[in-house]
Amino acid sequence: MSEKKVITIALAGNPNSGKTTIFNNITGTRQKVGNWPGVTVEKKEGLIQKFGYDLKIVDLPGTYSLTPYSIEEIVARDFVLEESPDVIIDIIDASNLERSLYLATQLREIDSKVLFALNMADIAISHETKIDSEKLSNLLDVPVVFTVGNKNEGMDDLLKEAIKLAESSPDKRENRNVKYSRDIENAISKIQDLIEEKAKDKINYKSRWTAIKLLEDDKIVKERFVEKAGAAGEEILEETGVLRKALLNSFDEDPEIVMTDDRYGFIAGIIKEVQTTTIKKRVDVSRNIDLVLTNRFIGFPIFIFFIWAMFQLTFTLGAYPMDWIESGVSLISSYAGSIVPESLFKDLLINGIIGGVGSVIVFLPNILILFFCIALFEDTGYMARAAFIMDKIMHLIGLHGKSFIPMLMGFGCNVPAIMATRTLESEKDRILTILITPFMSCSAKLPVYIVLAGTFFAAKAGNVIFSLYLLGILLSIISGRLFRSTLLKGIDAPFVMELPPYRVPMLRSLMIHMWDRSKMFLRRMGGVILVGSVIVWALSAFPRNVEYSADYSSEIDRANESFNIKIAAADEKDKELLKNERIAAIAEIEKAMNAEKTEKSYMGRIGKGISPVFEPLGIDWRGSVSLLTGFFAKEIVVSTLGVLYSTEGPDDKDALKNALRSSGMTPLSALSMMVFVLLYLPCFATIAMIRKETASFKWTAFSIIYSTTIAWIAAFCVFQGGKLLGFQ
Amino acid sequence: MLLSELKEGETGVIVRVGGNGALRRRILEMGIVKGTKIYVDKYAPLKDPLELIVKNYHISLRVEEAAQIMVEKLQQQD
Ligand SMILES: Nc1nc2c(ncn2[C@@H]2O[C@H](COP(=O)(O)OP(=O)(O)OP(=O)(O)O)[C@@H](O)[C@H]2O)c(=O)[nH]1
Ligand SMILES: [Mg+2]
């Protein structure tokens, strides 16, 4: 085959119209899909070969118009306008045709070759809306293809049309443009003439389009225009300014507003011709669901119940598979123990690798359940409702409901959550949301809670964990309020959000989501958690030769001897009893020896060094180092605890729990430690994302210091306050 | 009257969208333009924001934003 040029196909369209679904179908990838506006915030590319062509497919964030309103919309706008893709496929929600045509008519005004995909054709049909695609195609002179994204229907037709369009000669098609009001049209032609006359070869687009954008006072186009056309550009802008003023006087309204009205007028005409709706009172399932879920009285209780149920499920349902994995891990551990000869390597393998990674890997089921629940929120459309009912509360801290979406996502992982803030319009809102999102406890912290709450609160563990999450939400709201009135003063951002209909989540996509999450989790186990565990092990295993405060080996000998004498003297039936006692006594001494060894290891020294800071929180030196290691990944806190406390050997599956209980840790100090983990500095990956998204070292540092300080204060209050109240 | 003065279940026809800047533009671009029917579906549990149906889709606005939109109330409902 000959060297062919790659055809670039951009997928543009309104938010939530199914762009990513179609992108995934075409490219076979698994980019994130969800039923709320603003899932995709970055452009994503995929290369495929189809019908003998090399195609580059680009998925863009959704946008309602080519005049961007938030950062992710700028990405879409820039790609469509500045990188001139060969074909733009406008993915249109067919059940929402009228509004979708607004962007469509804007796309028709530019030079690029445009193709309409009438997606969600299934929904349009179920609404008994008929769209005459041929007429639509004729009226706007664009190819139109029906698709059903989630059923993978119409993809080949779509690509065929796109290729045909890409290969067609550009001049063949005559654009059917929006006709604006007469005065506006006059002004457009005047500017167009000026451009043709003075800056003809200096513009990238058709002169009519440039004229329209200048008249609309589009900031970005104006800037680019002056850059390119220089003095002539300035002159034309000045002229445009005069025209705008005249129009403002005659319409008593900005020209761009009049033009928006005109576009919708034009669209109304098209809708009349192409769309027929059988007017019939139909049962709107989605609205009926909403009557309950956003109900005035029970909307909030239901919302809180969902969150509570999510954590309860995570904890209780997750316990069963967790048990199986735990048994598996201890099986592997004892098997390895039996075949590997006594050596440093054996210590590394069993205590470092199997002990460290094994103590974390058991949480895979819990984490999957949690992500499953969040995915349910996202795919059903409940996420947008959560934003809707939380808006008033978020308003108290000067944010709006949309900020709540990243926060809820933060329960899964803070990294994508922080990226999701791009849908927020104002920069201050974004920074504010980024600063408070880390208080939303992520899934990596869950293992810590499960271990500590499970050990010290038994049956009440689920509720304790739920309260921790509530505390996180509460503190994020208080912090938000604080920042809003001090560091990030600003006017409250308005709240405009589309509420998509509820959809039955696709089981397949949920499964894929789980599968991807598992892979990601296992990759973490093989990566950062493994490395972290080995480092933790090394720091606690070295130096090899510690000077013990007592001569443990002779103590063991002595114990052995004294028991032997006793056993020899005892009757038959006491012998067994005494033998068991002997084993216990020796284990006791060995435990003391191991404990001292860890204490004198490098890890112990570090721990002792920093423990004064944590002493007022009721956290001992082992807890302190564990917290320190959590910087790399929060799960390592657990594996460190595993290495440091498990003096009884990891093949006992309740070893850690027993060790924690007998180490002098109390329910109160466990609670204090959990509170600290909930709030203190975010993990490495999150910090990197904060840095990237705020583009500011200052805010990143602030976030780290602030969260850690709050964590210390909160844990202090819990521990000291609890003690005063007489808790243990 | 103002859109924010409509009660749940009432319909109005938009007369004028007030306010200014990017927000006003965005509201218009989303199809809340003069002459369009707008239906107040419900208020959120805490009375703010409100959910509207316009051009067959659902959109949520705050009360203060809805107070910038002038409507004429339609008497009979379909
Ligand atoms: N019924 C139906 N649902 C669809 C169809 N195509 C996509 N969906 C669903 O619509 C929702 C939105 O899909 P996405 O692909 O995330 O939409 P998007 O356009 O990428 O959205 P943003 O990235 O937020 O702009 C998901 O819940 C999909 O499962 C379709 O043809 N029919
Ligand atoms: Mg998307």
PDB file of N, CA and C in Angstrom, chain A residues 41-43 59-61 68 70-80 422:
ATOM      1  N   VAL A  41     -12.226  15.722  29.918  1.00  0.00           N
ATOM      2  CA  VAL A  41     -11.702  17.074  30.077  1.00  0.00           C
ATOM      3  C   VAL A  41     -10.415  17.293  29.288  1.00  0.00           C
ATOM      4  N   GLU A  42      -9.956  16.261  28.613  1.00  0.00           N
ATOM      5  CA  GLU A  42      -8.740  16.380  27.821  1.00  0.00           C
ATOM      6  C   GLU A  42      -9.009  15.790  26.459  1.00  0.00           C
ATOM      7  N   LYS A  43      -8.254  16.226  25.468  1.00  0.00           N
ATOM      8  CA  LYS A  43      -8.469  15.545  24.185  1.00  0.00           C
ATOM      9  C   LYS A  43      -7.693  14.233  24.183  1.00  0.00           C
ATOM     10  N   ASP A  59     -10.972  12.444  20.330  1.00  0.00           N
ATOM     11  CA  ASP A  59     -12.138  12.663  21.190  1.00  0.00           C
ATOM     12  C   ASP A  59     -11.937  13.981  21.922  1.00  0.00           C
ATOM     13  N   LEU A  60     -12.949  14.831  21.879  1.00  0.00           N
ATOM     14  CA  LEU A  60     -12.807  16.142  22.509  1.00  0.00           C
ATOM     15  C   LEU A  60     -13.770  16.273  23.686  1.00  0.00           C
ATOM     16  N   PRO A  61     -13.457  17.185  24.601  1.00  0.00           N
ATOM     17  CA  PRO A  61     -14.421  17.485  25.661  1.00  0.00           C
ATOM     18  C   PRO A  61     -15.679  18.089  25.033  1.00  0.00           C
ATOM     19  N   PRO A  68     -15.926  29.491  24.262  1.00  0.00           N
ATOM     20  CA  PRO A  68     -15.733  28.639  25.442  1.00  0.00           C
ATOM     21  C   PRO A  68     -16.087  29.341  26.739  1.00  0.00           C
ATOM     22  N   SER A  70     -15.409  27.315  29.911  1.00  0.00           N
ATOM     23  CA  SER A  70     -14.493  26.759  30.917  1.00  0.00           C
ATOM     24  C   SER A  70     -13.308  26.104  30.204  1.00  0.00           C
ATOM     25  N   ILE A  71     -12.284  25.748  30.991  1.00  0.00           N
ATOM     26  CA  ILE A  71     -11.027  25.309  30.390  1.00  0.00           C
ATOM     27  C   ILE A  71     -11.176  24.146  29.429  1.00  0.00           C
ATOM     28  N   GLU A  72     -12.004  23.164  29.823  1.00  0.00           N
ATOM     29  CA  GLU A  72     -12.064  21.988  28.971  1.00  0.00           C
ATOM     30  C   GLU A  72     -12.735  22.334  27.648  1.00  0.00           C
ATOM     31  N   GLU A  73     -13.586  23.354  27.653  1.00  0.00           N
ATOM     32  CA  GLU A  73     -14.205  23.776  26.401  1.00  0.00           C
ATOM     33  C   GLU A  73     -13.199  24.473  25.490  1.00  0.00           C
ATOM     34  N   ILE A  74     -12.233  25.133  26.106  1.00  0.00           N
ATOM     35  CA  ILE A  74     -11.199  25.791  25.298  1.00  0.00           C
ATOM     36  C   ILE A  74     -10.429  24.744  24.500  1.00  0.00           C
ATOM     37  N   VAL A  75     -10.178  23.594  25.136  1.00  0.00           N
ATOM     38  CA  VAL A  75      -9.461  22.516  24.458  1.00  0.00           C
ATOM     39  C   VAL A  75     -10.199  22.121  23.186  1.00  0.00           C
ATOM     40  N   ALA A  76     -11.527  21.947  23.331  1.00  0.00           N
ATOM     41  CA  ALA A  76     -12.331  21.534  22.186  1.00  0.00           C
ATOM     42  C   ALA A  76     -12.328  22.616  21.115  1.00  0.00           C
ATOM     43  N   ARG A  77     -12.536  23.841  21.552  1.00  0.00           N
ATOM     44  CA  ARG A  77     -12.578  24.951  20.620  1.00  0.00           C
ATOM     45  C   ARG A  77     -11.258  25.058  19.857  1.00  0.00           C
ATOM     46  N   ASP A  78     -10.164  25.021  20.594  1.00  0.00           N
ATOM     47  CA  ASP A  78      -8.858  25.182  19.962  1.00  0.00           C
ATOM     48  C   ASP A  78      -8.589  24.097  18.936  1.00  0.00           C
ATOM     49  N   PHE A  79      -8.964  22.890  19.278  1.00  0.00           N
ATOM     50  CA  PHE A  79      -8.674  21.816  18.330  1.00  0.00           C
ATOM     51  C   PHE A  79      -9.469  21.998  17.055  1.00  0.00           C
ATOM     52  N   VAL A  80     -10.752  22.271  17.221  1.00  0.00           N
ATOM     53  CA  VAL A  80     -11.619  22.408  16.059  1.00  0.00           C
ATOM     54  C   VAL A  80     -11.195  23.583  15.184  1.00  0.00           C
ATOM     55  N   ARG A 422     -11.586  20.742  35.952  1.00  0.00           N
ATOM     56  CA  ARG A 422     -11.487  21.597  34.773  1.00  0.00           C
ATOM     57  C   ARG A 422     -12.827  22.077  34.258  1.00  0.00           C
TER      58      ARG A 422
END
